[in-house]
């Protein structure tokens, strides 16, 4: 008799094989940790929650729940979710509409729910100050003021963001906008417009999720050895159209993915975090760091499946930190694991999709001359022996750890600012700013790549790099309630690499 314990141990061992090579076309999924399943699992599509209209306000009911998920057949894994045991529905928002979210906290402990990427009053942001006590219901309401795009929600409780997010309490927010709704892009949810949420996990032998706090995992962030895609392993999506739009969301705590297709086919990148790109950008690879979103359109034909997989990604700049230390860090931290992400297989018939439009969005560049201020943020972390002496890693911005009682920046309402983020550590940090969508001005003095020309709320800053972004801080002032800025590696955020700003009239 094979016990569950043995089975999981076996799966964990076979998981190591993923790292050594890609599956061939015929054995998709067989090398994943779920090798035992008899049928390859179809991609789960989170339900689209359209809300209900009440006096002109679109109302959504969300219940944060503790649940049990079955990732491995017959094995029960305790998880957190929204309106279900794991992950949550995709919220369907329209630009200009007023929304209200009724967030009931049933997880048995305090948490928060943050609307990542949305421009809204600080009190509605769901950051560490908007704690929802156990059993309570929080009812933020605001007008949607966004470009069309994929945003998301996740918990944000101080020192608990990593754990709560890791257990699964997250979901997508699709914003539509009449300005761009008519573009000939794939846009039928679940048919040719597909949310793809990437989260790496580590399971213990009883099927529980491991959230480790050891030195290595706090320094690198919590990374897993298996990849969940919308809550499934190496799932399969059956296409019914000749083009499929993937709305990729990196909902992982710490891992960055360098994505591409196993046959090296090219695809079009059409959107970044907070908007469409000015025009589609052809690529064979795209990097997505924690917190970021990227939308791609891939052509599907009858000749075979399109297999989305990960390629090595260098998290550490080995030039930073003294030679040996740099190489060691690189070995320990780089995101080199090969995952099977998603197989898109052609269905019996493929309905022709329209050609992509040459232009997507008219996005005027913000002029640096408009900026009234340049603020500098220096990201740093103590590592190795230094961190050990201090009893753990130490994560700072401008030399300071996050303090709920300290406001780090006061921005004047209606002004444009340049934020210059430099990374003094060897490890890449995805830097995220609440409230605004920014444009990248320069990366180490050079203009951003074409696929980074859209609106962004999270930007990778590699070891030794300096990235300058520009944004206008509009609409909402509140001298009391701050917005956050932080590294989106959640263990770095929880470890102190976060600060607060207020917007004042
Ligand atoms: Cu996605 Cu402050 O978070
Ligand atoms: Cu955010
Ligand atoms: Cu970081």
Short mmCIF file of C-alpha atoms and ligand atoms in Angstrom, two decimals:
data_model
loop_
_atom_site.label_atom_id
_atom_site.label_comp_id
_atom_site.label_asym_id
_atom_site.label_seq_id
_atom_site.Cartn_x
_atom_site.Cartn_y
_atom_site.Cartn_z
CA UNK A 1 0.00 0.00 0.00
CA UNK A 2 1.32 3.37 -0.93
CA UNK A 3 0.56 5.85 1.80
CA UNK A 4 -0.05 9.50 1.08
CA UNK A 5 3.13 10.27 2.93
CA UNK A 6 5.21 8.06 0.67
CA UNK A 7 3.48 9.35 -2.38
CA UNK A 8 4.27 12.94 -1.51
CA UNK A 9 7.84 12.08 -0.66
CA UNK A 10 8.13 10.46 -4.07
CA UNK A 11 6.64 13.47 -5.74
CA UNK A 12 8.96 15.79 -3.92
CA UNK A 13 11.90 13.74 -5.12
CA UNK A 14 10.69 13.67 -8.72
CA UNK A 15 10.19 17.44 -8.48
CA UNK A 16 13.93 17.80 -8.65
CA UNK A 17 13.84 16.53 -12.21
CA UNK A 18 11.98 19.63 -13.36
CA UNK A 19 15.09 21.62 -12.80
CA UNK A 20 17.14 19.54 -15.18
CA UNK A 21 15.22 19.94 -18.39
CA UNK A 22 12.03 20.72 -20.23
CA UNK A 23 9.43 18.14 -20.89
CA UNK A 24 9.19 16.98 -24.45
CA UNK A 25 5.93 17.64 -26.24
CA UNK A 26 4.41 14.30 -25.45
CA UNK A 27 4.99 14.19 -21.73
CA UNK A 28 3.74 17.62 -20.71
CA UNK A 29 3.09 17.70 -17.02
CA UNK A 30 4.49 14.27 -16.34
CA UNK A 31 7.61 15.69 -14.78
CA UNK A 32 5.74 18.12 -12.65
CA UNK A 33 5.09 17.32 -9.03
CA UNK A 34 1.71 16.05 -10.05
CA UNK A 35 3.04 13.18 -12.09
CA UNK A 36 0.53 10.83 -10.55
CA UNK A 37 -2.59 12.40 -11.92
CA UNK A 38 -4.14 10.32 -14.65
CA UNK A 39 -5.54 13.14 -16.76
CA UNK A 40 -3.70 16.39 -17.42
CA UNK A 41 -5.74 19.03 -15.64
CA UNK A 42 -7.43 21.81 -17.57
CA UNK A 43 -6.49 25.35 -16.59
CA UNK A 44 -8.84 26.66 -13.91
CA UNK A 45 -10.31 30.04 -14.78
CA UNK A 46 -11.24 32.11 -11.73
CA UNK A 47 -14.91 33.13 -11.93
CA UNK A 48 -15.53 36.66 -13.17
CA UNK A 49 -17.36 38.61 -10.47
CA UNK A 50 -19.42 41.34 -12.09
CA UNK A 51 -20.90 42.76 -8.89
CA UNK A 52 -24.42 44.16 -8.62
CA UNK A 53 -25.62 47.71 -9.18
CA UNK A 54 -27.06 49.46 -6.13
CA UNK A 55 -27.95 53.13 -6.60
CA UNK A 56 -25.30 53.56 -9.28
CA UNK A 57 -22.62 51.85 -7.21
CA UNK A 58 -21.28 48.47 -8.26
CA UNK A 59 -21.10 46.28 -5.17
CA UNK A 60 -18.93 43.20 -4.71
CA UNK A 61 -19.13 40.82 -1.78
CA UNK A 62 -15.85 39.21 -0.83
CA UNK A 63 -15.39 36.78 2.03
CA UNK A 64 -11.88 35.96 3.18
CA UNK A 65 -11.95 32.32 4.11
CA UNK A 66 -9.85 29.59 5.55
CA UNK A 67 -10.31 26.48 3.46
CA UNK A 68 -8.95 23.19 2.34
CA UNK A 69 -7.67 22.70 -1.19
CA UNK A 70 -6.83 19.53 -3.04
CA UNK A 71 -3.75 20.26 -5.14
CA UNK A 72 -2.64 16.62 -4.98
CA UNK A 73 -5.36 14.00 -5.51
CA UNK A 74 -6.69 12.90 -2.16
CA UNK A 75 -4.38 15.20 -0.19
CA UNK A 76 -5.88 18.03 1.79
CA UNK A 77 -3.94 21.30 1.99
CA UNK A 78 -5.04 24.08 4.36
CA UNK A 79 -5.23 27.36 2.41
CA UNK A 80 -6.68 30.85 2.44
CA UNK A 81 -8.93 32.18 -0.27
CA UNK A 82 -11.55 34.73 -1.23
CA UNK A 83 -15.09 33.40 -1.75
CA UNK A 84 -13.52 29.95 -1.92
CA UNK A 85 -10.72 27.90 -0.44
CA UNK A 86 -7.89 29.17 -2.68
CA UNK A 87 -7.38 32.40 -4.67
CA UNK A 88 -10.45 34.49 -5.46
CA UNK A 89 -12.68 35.65 -8.29
CA UNK A 90 -11.54 38.11 -10.95
CA UNK A 91 -13.29 41.39 -10.19
CA UNK A 92 -14.79 43.01 -13.26
CA UNK A 93 -14.37 46.80 -13.06
CA UNK A 94 -15.17 49.54 -15.57
CA UNK A 95 -13.25 52.76 -15.66
CA UNK A 96 -15.38 55.60 -14.31
CA UNK A 97 -17.74 53.40 -12.32
CA UNK A 98 -18.08 53.75 -8.58
CA UNK A 99 -17.46 50.49 -6.74
CA UNK A 100 -17.93 49.26 -3.21
CA UNK A 101 -16.28 46.18 -1.81
CA UNK A 102 -17.72 44.41 1.19
CA UNK A 103 -14.80 42.46 2.56
CA UNK A 104 -15.77 40.04 5.32
CA UNK A 105 -12.86 38.61 7.27
CA UNK A 106 -13.54 35.01 8.17
CA UNK A 107 -9.97 33.75 8.45
CA UNK A 108 -10.01 33.90 12.25
CA UNK A 109 -7.30 36.53 12.58
CA UNK A 110 -6.66 40.11 11.48
CA UNK A 111 -5.63 40.82 7.92
CA UNK A 112 -6.13 43.45 5.19
CA UNK A 113 -7.01 43.41 1.51
CA UNK A 114 -5.14 45.78 -0.80
CA UNK A 115 -6.08 46.77 -4.36
CA UNK A 116 -2.70 46.63 -6.03
CA UNK A 117 -2.21 49.20 -8.76
CA UNK A 118 -5.46 51.08 -8.22
CA UNK A 119 -5.55 54.84 -7.83
CA UNK A 120 -7.84 55.52 -4.87
CA UNK A 121 -8.12 57.36 -1.54
CA UNK A 122 -5.54 56.12 0.96
CA UNK A 123 -8.25 55.10 3.43
CA UNK A 124 -9.64 52.66 0.82
CA UNK A 125 -6.22 51.25 -0.14
CA UNK A 126 -6.21 48.22 2.14
CA UNK A 127 -2.64 48.73 3.26
CA UNK A 128 -1.26 47.88 6.71
CA UNK A 129 -3.32 50.65 8.37
CA UNK A 130 -6.69 49.36 7.15
CA UNK A 131 -6.77 46.29 9.35
CA UNK A 132 -9.88 44.12 9.16
CA UNK A 133 -10.37 42.44 12.53
CA UNK A 134 -11.50 38.83 12.57
CA UNK A 135 -15.21 38.61 11.92
CA UNK A 136 -15.45 42.23 10.78
CA UNK A 137 -16.52 43.56 7.39
CA UNK A 138 -14.62 46.40 5.70
CA UNK A 139 -16.50 48.45 3.11
CA UNK A 140 -14.20 50.67 1.03
CA UNK A 141 -15.79 52.56 -1.86
CA UNK A 142 -14.15 54.56 -4.63
CA UNK A 143 -14.44 55.55 -8.28
CA UNK A 144 -12.40 53.46 -10.71
CA UNK A 145 -9.86 55.75 -12.38
CA UNK A 146 -7.66 53.45 -14.42
CA UNK A 147 -6.59 52.57 -17.87
CA UNK A 148 -7.79 49.16 -19.01
CA UNK A 149 -5.59 46.47 -17.53
CA UNK A 150 -5.15 43.70 -15.00
CA UNK A 151 -4.78 44.74 -11.40
CA UNK A 152 -5.00 42.56 -8.33
CA UNK A 153 -5.83 42.22 -4.68
CA UNK A 154 -3.86 40.63 -1.89
CA UNK A 155 -3.41 40.95 1.89
CA UNK A 156 -1.08 43.60 3.30
CA UNK A 157 -0.92 43.20 7.08
CA UNK A 158 2.36 44.39 8.57
CA UNK A 159 4.77 41.44 8.97
CA UNK A 160 2.05 39.04 7.76
CA UNK A 161 1.72 39.95 4.09
CA UNK A 162 4.05 37.16 3.02
CA UNK A 163 2.30 34.44 4.97
CA UNK A 164 -1.26 35.48 4.13
CA UNK A 165 -0.51 35.94 0.43
CA UNK A 166 1.42 32.67 0.30
CA UNK A 167 -1.57 30.74 1.62
CA UNK A 168 -3.59 31.94 -1.36
CA UNK A 169 -5.60 35.06 -0.52
CA UNK A 170 -5.30 36.88 -3.85
CA UNK A 171 -7.08 37.47 -7.12
CA UNK A 172 -7.21 39.58 -10.27
CA UNK A 173 -9.08 42.77 -11.08
CA UNK A 174 -9.85 43.32 -14.75
CA UNK A 175 -10.49 46.94 -15.58
CA UNK A 176 -12.13 47.75 -18.87
CA UNK A 177 -12.21 51.18 -20.41
CA UNK A 178 -14.46 52.35 -23.26
CA UNK A 179 -11.43 54.18 -24.73
CA UNK A 180 -9.74 50.90 -25.60
CA UNK A 181 -12.57 48.33 -25.44
CA UNK A 182 -13.10 48.45 -29.18
CA UNK A 183 -9.54 47.51 -30.12
CA UNK A 184 -9.44 44.22 -32.03
CA UNK A 185 -7.75 42.33 -29.16
CA UNK A 186 -8.78 38.97 -27.74
CA UNK A 187 -11.17 39.98 -24.94
CA UNK A 188 -13.62 37.22 -24.16
CA UNK A 189 -12.89 36.21 -20.59
CA UNK A 190 -12.02 32.56 -20.27
CA UNK A 191 -12.19 32.00 -24.03
CA UNK A 192 -9.37 33.99 -25.61
CA UNK A 193 -8.61 36.35 -22.71
CA UNK A 194 -7.12 34.30 -19.92
CA UNK A 195 -5.86 35.27 -16.47
CA UNK A 196 -2.73 33.31 -15.53
CA UNK A 197 -1.68 33.62 -11.88
CA UNK A 198 1.81 32.30 -11.14
CA UNK A 199 2.73 31.21 -7.60
CA UNK A 200 5.52 28.89 -6.59
CA UNK A 201 4.98 26.78 -3.49
CA UNK A 202 6.67 24.29 -1.24
CA UNK A 203 4.66 21.41 0.22
CA UNK A 204 5.49 19.29 3.24
CA UNK A 205 4.97 15.55 3.32
CA UNK A 206 1.48 15.87 4.72
CA UNK A 207 0.42 18.15 1.91
CA UNK A 208 0.66 21.34 3.95
CA UNK A 209 2.20 24.49 2.51
CA UNK A 210 5.59 25.25 3.99
CA UNK A 211 6.15 28.89 4.89
CA UNK A 212 9.70 28.95 6.07
CA UNK A 213 11.27 31.71 8.12
CA UNK A 214 14.86 30.49 8.06
CA UNK A 215 17.73 32.77 7.11
CA UNK A 216 17.94 31.62 3.52
CA UNK A 217 14.23 32.00 2.89
CA UNK A 218 13.96 35.40 4.55
CA UNK A 219 16.92 36.67 2.59
CA UNK A 220 15.88 35.33 -0.83
CA UNK A 221 12.21 35.50 -0.10
CA UNK A 222 10.00 32.45 0.12
CA UNK A 223 10.43 30.42 -3.05
CA UNK A 224 8.89 27.09 -3.88
CA UNK A 225 9.95 24.05 -5.82
CA UNK A 226 6.64 23.62 -7.59
CA UNK A 227 4.60 26.11 -9.59
CA UNK A 228 0.88 26.64 -9.22
CA UNK A 229 -0.85 28.23 -12.19
CA UNK A 230 -4.34 29.41 -11.21
CA UNK A 231 -4.02 26.84 -8.45
CA UNK A 232 -3.07 23.89 -10.70
CA UNK A 233 0.16 22.20 -11.81
CA UNK A 234 1.24 22.60 -15.45
CA UNK A 235 -2.37 22.96 -16.60
CA UNK A 236 -3.65 22.71 -20.15
CA UNK A 237 -5.80 25.27 -21.89
CA UNK A 238 -7.64 24.34 -25.06
CA UNK A 239 -7.72 27.22 -27.51
CA UNK A 240 -10.69 27.80 -29.79
CA UNK A 241 -9.21 30.85 -31.50
CA UNK A 242 -6.03 31.48 -33.50
CA UNK A 243 -4.85 34.04 -30.95
CA UNK A 244 -4.88 33.78 -27.19
CA UNK A 245 -4.27 36.63 -24.78
CA UNK A 246 -2.61 35.65 -21.52
CA UNK A 247 -2.88 38.12 -18.67
CA UNK A 248 0.07 37.02 -16.60
CA UNK A 249 0.15 37.97 -12.95
CA UNK A 250 3.14 37.16 -10.80
CA UNK A 251 1.45 36.49 -7.47
CA UNK A 252 4.53 34.75 -6.07
CA UNK A 253 6.12 35.92 -2.86
CA UNK A 254 9.63 36.16 -4.25
CA UNK A 255 10.28 34.38 -7.52
CA UNK A 256 10.81 36.16 -10.83
CA UNK A 257 9.97 34.27 -14.02
CA UNK A 258 11.66 34.53 -17.38
CA UNK A 259 8.87 33.23 -19.60
CA UNK A 260 8.89 31.94 -23.13
CA UNK A 261 7.62 29.09 -25.27
CA UNK A 262 9.54 25.84 -25.46
CA UNK A 263 9.66 26.01 -29.27
CA UNK A 264 10.96 29.57 -29.04
CA UNK A 265 8.01 30.99 -30.94
CA UNK A 266 7.59 34.75 -30.68
CA UNK A 267 4.59 36.48 -29.15
CA UNK A 268 3.36 40.04 -28.76
CA UNK A 269 3.56 41.88 -25.45
CA UNK A 270 0.57 44.21 -25.36
CA UNK A 271 0.33 45.47 -21.78
CA UNK A 272 2.32 46.04 -18.60
CA UNK A 273 1.08 46.58 -15.05
CA UNK A 274 -1.30 49.48 -15.44
CA UNK A 275 -2.09 49.98 -19.11
CA UNK A 276 -1.73 48.75 -22.64
CA UNK A 277 1.57 49.52 -24.32
CA UNK A 278 1.66 52.22 -26.99
CA UNK A 279 2.08 49.41 -29.54
CA UNK A 280 2.57 45.62 -29.48
CA UNK A 281 6.15 44.52 -28.89
CA UNK A 282 7.40 41.27 -30.45
CA UNK A 283 9.41 39.10 -28.08
CA UNK A 284 10.49 35.54 -27.36
CA UNK A 285 11.00 36.07 -23.64
CA UNK A 286 9.42 38.26 -21.03
CA UNK A 287 10.43 38.71 -17.41
CA UNK A 288 7.80 39.13 -14.73
CA UNK A 289 8.76 39.96 -11.15
CA UNK A 290 6.56 39.60 -8.05
CA UNK A 291 3.66 42.05 -8.20
CA UNK A 292 4.02 42.72 -11.93
CA UNK A 293 1.55 41.95 -14.70
CA UNK A 294 2.32 41.37 -18.35
CA UNK A 295 -0.16 40.65 -21.11
CA UNK A 296 0.92 38.70 -24.14
CA UNK A 297 -0.87 37.51 -27.28
CA UNK A 298 0.31 34.25 -28.78
CA UNK A 299 -0.68 32.71 -32.10
CA UNK A 300 -2.01 29.15 -31.98
CA UNK A 301 -2.14 26.77 -34.93
CA UNK A 302 -3.19 23.23 -35.65
CA UNK A 303 0.33 21.86 -35.81
CA UNK A 304 0.72 21.43 -32.07
CA UNK A 305 0.57 22.92 -28.62
CA UNK A 306 2.29 26.09 -27.44
CA UNK A 307 4.08 25.31 -24.21
CA UNK A 308 4.81 28.22 -21.91
CA UNK A 309 7.81 27.47 -19.71
CA UNK A 310 10.35 29.33 -17.62
CA UNK A 311 13.96 30.04 -18.54
CA UNK A 312 16.80 30.96 -16.19
CA UNK A 313 16.70 34.41 -14.69
CA UNK A 314 19.58 36.10 -12.93
CA UNK A 315 18.32 37.60 -9.68
CA UNK A 316 21.74 38.53 -8.38
CA UNK A 317 24.20 40.83 -10.02
CA UNK A 318 27.43 38.89 -9.40
CA UNK A 319 29.44 42.04 -10.03
CA UNK A 320 28.03 43.43 -6.80
CA UNK A 321 29.45 42.31 -3.51
CA UNK A 322 32.91 40.85 -3.35
CA UNK A 323 33.71 38.08 -5.87
CA UNK A 324 33.12 34.94 -3.87
CA UNK A 325 30.19 36.37 -1.99
CA UNK A 326 28.60 37.45 -5.27
CA UNK A 327 29.00 34.02 -6.84
CA UNK A 328 27.65 32.32 -3.75
CA UNK A 329 24.64 34.61 -3.63
CA UNK A 330 24.04 34.01 -7.29
CA UNK A 331 24.06 30.24 -6.81
CA UNK A 332 21.67 30.49 -3.92
CA UNK A 333 19.29 33.08 -5.26
CA UNK A 334 19.00 33.01 -9.04
CA UNK A 335 15.66 31.90 -10.41
CA UNK A 336 17.03 29.13 -12.56
CA UNK A 337 14.44 26.47 -11.89
CA UNK A 338 12.63 25.28 -15.00
CA UNK A 339 8.89 25.10 -14.65
CA UNK A 340 6.23 23.98 -17.03
CA UNK A 341 3.74 26.84 -16.84
CA UNK A 342 0.89 26.32 -19.28
CA UNK A 343 0.22 24.21 -22.34
CA UNK A 344 -2.09 25.81 -24.89
CA UNK A 345 -3.37 23.10 -27.16
CA UNK A 346 -5.37 23.77 -30.31
CA UNK A 347 -9.01 22.74 -30.14
CA UNK A 348 -10.88 20.92 -32.91
CA UNK A 349 -11.59 24.16 -34.72
CA UNK A 350 -9.83 27.48 -34.39
CA UNK A 351 -11.84 30.60 -35.08
CA UNK A 352 -9.63 33.19 -36.81
CA UNK A 353 -8.76 36.12 -34.51
CA UNK A 354 -8.29 39.59 -35.97
CA UNK A 355 -4.79 40.93 -36.63
CA UNK A 356 -3.34 42.91 -33.76
CA UNK A 357 -3.69 46.65 -34.27
CA UNK A 358 -0.35 48.42 -34.89
CA UNK A 359 -1.22 51.01 -32.23
CA UNK A 360 -2.79 50.26 -28.89
CA UNK A 361 -2.74 53.29 -26.65
CA UNK A 362 -1.91 56.93 -27.09
CA UNK A 363 0.09 57.52 -23.95
CA UNK A 364 1.75 60.92 -23.77
CA UNK A 365 5.14 60.75 -22.05
CA UNK A 366 5.35 62.73 -18.83
CA UNK A 367 7.95 65.45 -19.19
CA UNK A 368 10.71 65.35 -16.54
CA UNK A 369 10.78 69.15 -16.73
CA UNK A 370 7.30 69.10 -15.16
CA UNK A 371 8.61 67.45 -12.01
CA UNK A 372 8.76 69.72 -8.97
CA UNK A 373 10.89 67.31 -7.03
CA UNK A 374 13.22 64.33 -7.32
CA UNK A 375 13.17 61.95 -4.37
CA UNK A 376 15.84 59.32 -3.85
CA UNK A 377 15.23 55.88 -2.42
CA UNK A 378 18.16 53.61 -1.73
CA UNK A 379 17.30 49.95 -1.25
CA UNK A 380 19.65 47.88 0.81
CA UNK A 381 19.90 44.62 2.69
CA UNK A 382 22.41 43.02 4.98
CA UNK A 383 23.45 39.57 3.88
CA UNK A 384 25.54 36.61 4.88
CA UNK A 385 27.75 36.96 7.97
CA UNK A 386 26.64 40.57 8.49
CA UNK A 387 23.00 39.55 8.63
CA UNK A 388 23.80 36.54 10.78
CA UNK A 389 25.54 38.75 13.31
CA UNK A 390 22.42 40.86 13.43
CA UNK A 391 20.31 37.74 13.82
CA UNK A 392 18.69 37.76 10.40
CA UNK A 393 18.57 39.84 7.27
CA UNK A 394 17.96 43.48 7.57
CA UNK A 395 16.02 45.30 4.86
CA UNK A 396 16.03 49.05 4.54
CA UNK A 397 15.10 52.00 2.36
CA UNK A 398 17.39 54.98 2.87
CA UNK A 399 18.87 53.14 5.82
CA UNK A 400 15.56 52.79 7.66
CA UNK A 401 13.24 49.89 8.30
CA UNK A 402 9.50 50.36 7.94
CA UNK A 403 7.88 52.19 10.85
CA UNK A 404 4.09 52.53 10.93
CA UNK A 405 4.41 55.82 12.87
CA UNK A 406 6.88 57.49 10.50
CA UNK A 407 5.89 59.28 7.29
CA UNK A 408 8.82 59.14 4.91
CA UNK A 409 7.58 61.51 2.25
CA UNK A 410 4.96 64.23 1.89
CA UNK A 411 3.89 64.79 -1.69
CA UNK A 412 1.93 67.85 -2.71
CA UNK A 413 -1.38 67.05 -4.36
CA UNK A 414 -1.45 67.71 -8.09
CA UNK A 415 2.30 67.77 -8.53
CA UNK A 416 4.56 65.62 -10.66
CA UNK A 417 7.58 63.99 -9.05
CA UNK A 418 10.54 61.91 -10.11
CA UNK A 419 11.38 59.01 -7.83
CA UNK A 420 14.89 57.70 -8.24
CA UNK A 421 15.28 54.19 -6.88
CA UNK A 422 18.77 52.80 -6.52
CA UNK A 423 19.68 49.34 -5.39
CA UNK A 424 22.76 49.13 -3.19
CA UNK A 425 22.41 45.36 -2.73
CA UNK A 426 23.39 42.58 -5.15
CA UNK A 427 19.84 41.19 -5.36
CA UNK A 428 17.09 42.52 -7.63
CA UNK A 429 14.17 44.22 -5.86
CA UNK A 430 10.80 44.82 -7.57
CA UNK A 431 9.87 48.28 -6.25
CA UNK A 432 6.17 49.06 -5.95
CA UNK A 433 4.41 52.36 -5.27
CA UNK A 434 0.79 52.60 -4.14
CA UNK A 435 -1.74 55.16 -5.40
CA UNK A 436 -0.09 56.00 -8.69
CA UNK A 437 0.78 54.53 -12.04
CA UNK A 438 4.18 55.77 -13.15
CA UNK A 439 6.26 55.88 -16.30
CA UNK A 440 9.84 54.69 -16.34
CA UNK A 441 12.16 57.51 -17.38
CA UNK A 442 15.52 55.77 -17.30
CA UNK A 443 17.20 52.57 -16.25
CA UNK A 444 20.83 53.28 -15.38
CA UNK A 445 20.55 56.42 -17.48
CA UNK A 446 19.18 54.65 -20.53
CA UNK A 447 15.59 54.85 -21.79
CA UNK A 448 13.34 51.90 -20.87
CA UNK A 449 12.79 48.95 -23.20
CA UNK A 450 9.75 49.16 -25.54
CA UNK A 451 7.76 46.72 -23.40
CA UNK A 452 8.24 48.99 -20.38
CA UNK A 453 6.70 52.02 -22.06
CA UNK A 454 3.24 51.54 -20.56
CA UNK A 455 2.03 52.59 -17.15
CA UNK A 456 3.68 50.70 -14.31
CA UNK A 457 3.25 50.35 -10.57
CA UNK A 458 6.08 47.90 -9.94
CA UNK A 459 9.53 48.05 -11.47
CA UNK A 460 12.51 45.74 -11.23
CA UNK A 461 15.66 47.38 -9.90
CA UNK A 462 18.63 45.07 -10.38
CA UNK A 463 21.63 45.00 -8.07
CA UNK A 464 23.60 48.18 -8.58
CA UNK A 465 20.95 49.68 -10.83
CA UNK A 466 19.26 53.08 -10.61
CA UNK A 467 15.78 53.45 -12.06
CA UNK A 468 14.01 56.79 -12.40
CA UNK A 469 10.23 56.91 -12.61
CA UNK A 470 7.84 59.81 -12.97
CA UNK A 471 4.22 60.27 -11.90
CA UNK A 472 1.60 62.84 -11.09
CA UNK A 473 -0.04 62.54 -7.67
CA UNK A 474 -3.63 63.49 -8.33
CA UNK A 475 -7.15 63.51 -6.92
CA UNK A 476 -6.75 62.30 -3.35
CA UNK A 477 -5.13 64.08 -0.45
CA UNK A 478 -5.09 62.81 3.12
CA UNK A 479 -2.58 64.12 5.65
CA UNK A 480 -3.19 61.22 8.03
CA UNK A 481 -3.51 58.01 6.05
CA UNK A 482 -0.38 57.05 4.16
CA UNK A 483 0.24 55.03 1.04
CA UNK A 484 3.06 52.47 0.97
CA UNK A 485 6.07 52.00 -1.24
CA UNK A 486 8.05 48.80 -0.91
CA UNK A 487 9.87 45.88 -2.38
CA UNK A 488 7.32 43.36 -3.65
CA UNK A 489 9.40 40.40 -2.52
CA UNK A 490 7.02 39.94 0.37
CA UNK A 491 9.62 38.71 2.86
CA UNK A 492 11.66 41.85 2.13
CA UNK A 493 8.56 43.98 2.60
CA UNK A 494 7.68 42.20 5.85
CA UNK A 495 11.34 42.46 6.84
CA UNK A 496 11.34 46.25 6.64
CA UNK A 497 11.93 47.28 3.02
CA UNK A 498 8.86 49.51 3.00
CA UNK A 499 8.07 53.15 3.62
CA UNK A 500 5.07 55.45 3.74
CA UNK A 501 4.06 58.64 1.97
CA UNK A 502 1.11 60.95 2.30
CA UNK A 503 -0.36 63.20 -0.36
CA UNK A 504 -1.27 66.61 1.07
CA UNK A 505 -3.37 69.42 -0.32
CU1 LIG B 1 0.97 44.53 -4.13
CU2 LIG B 1 1.82 47.22 -1.33
O1 LIG B 1 1.36 45.79 -2.70
CU1 LIG B 2 0.01 47.92 -4.11
CU1 LIG B 3 13.53 43.04 -2.20
#
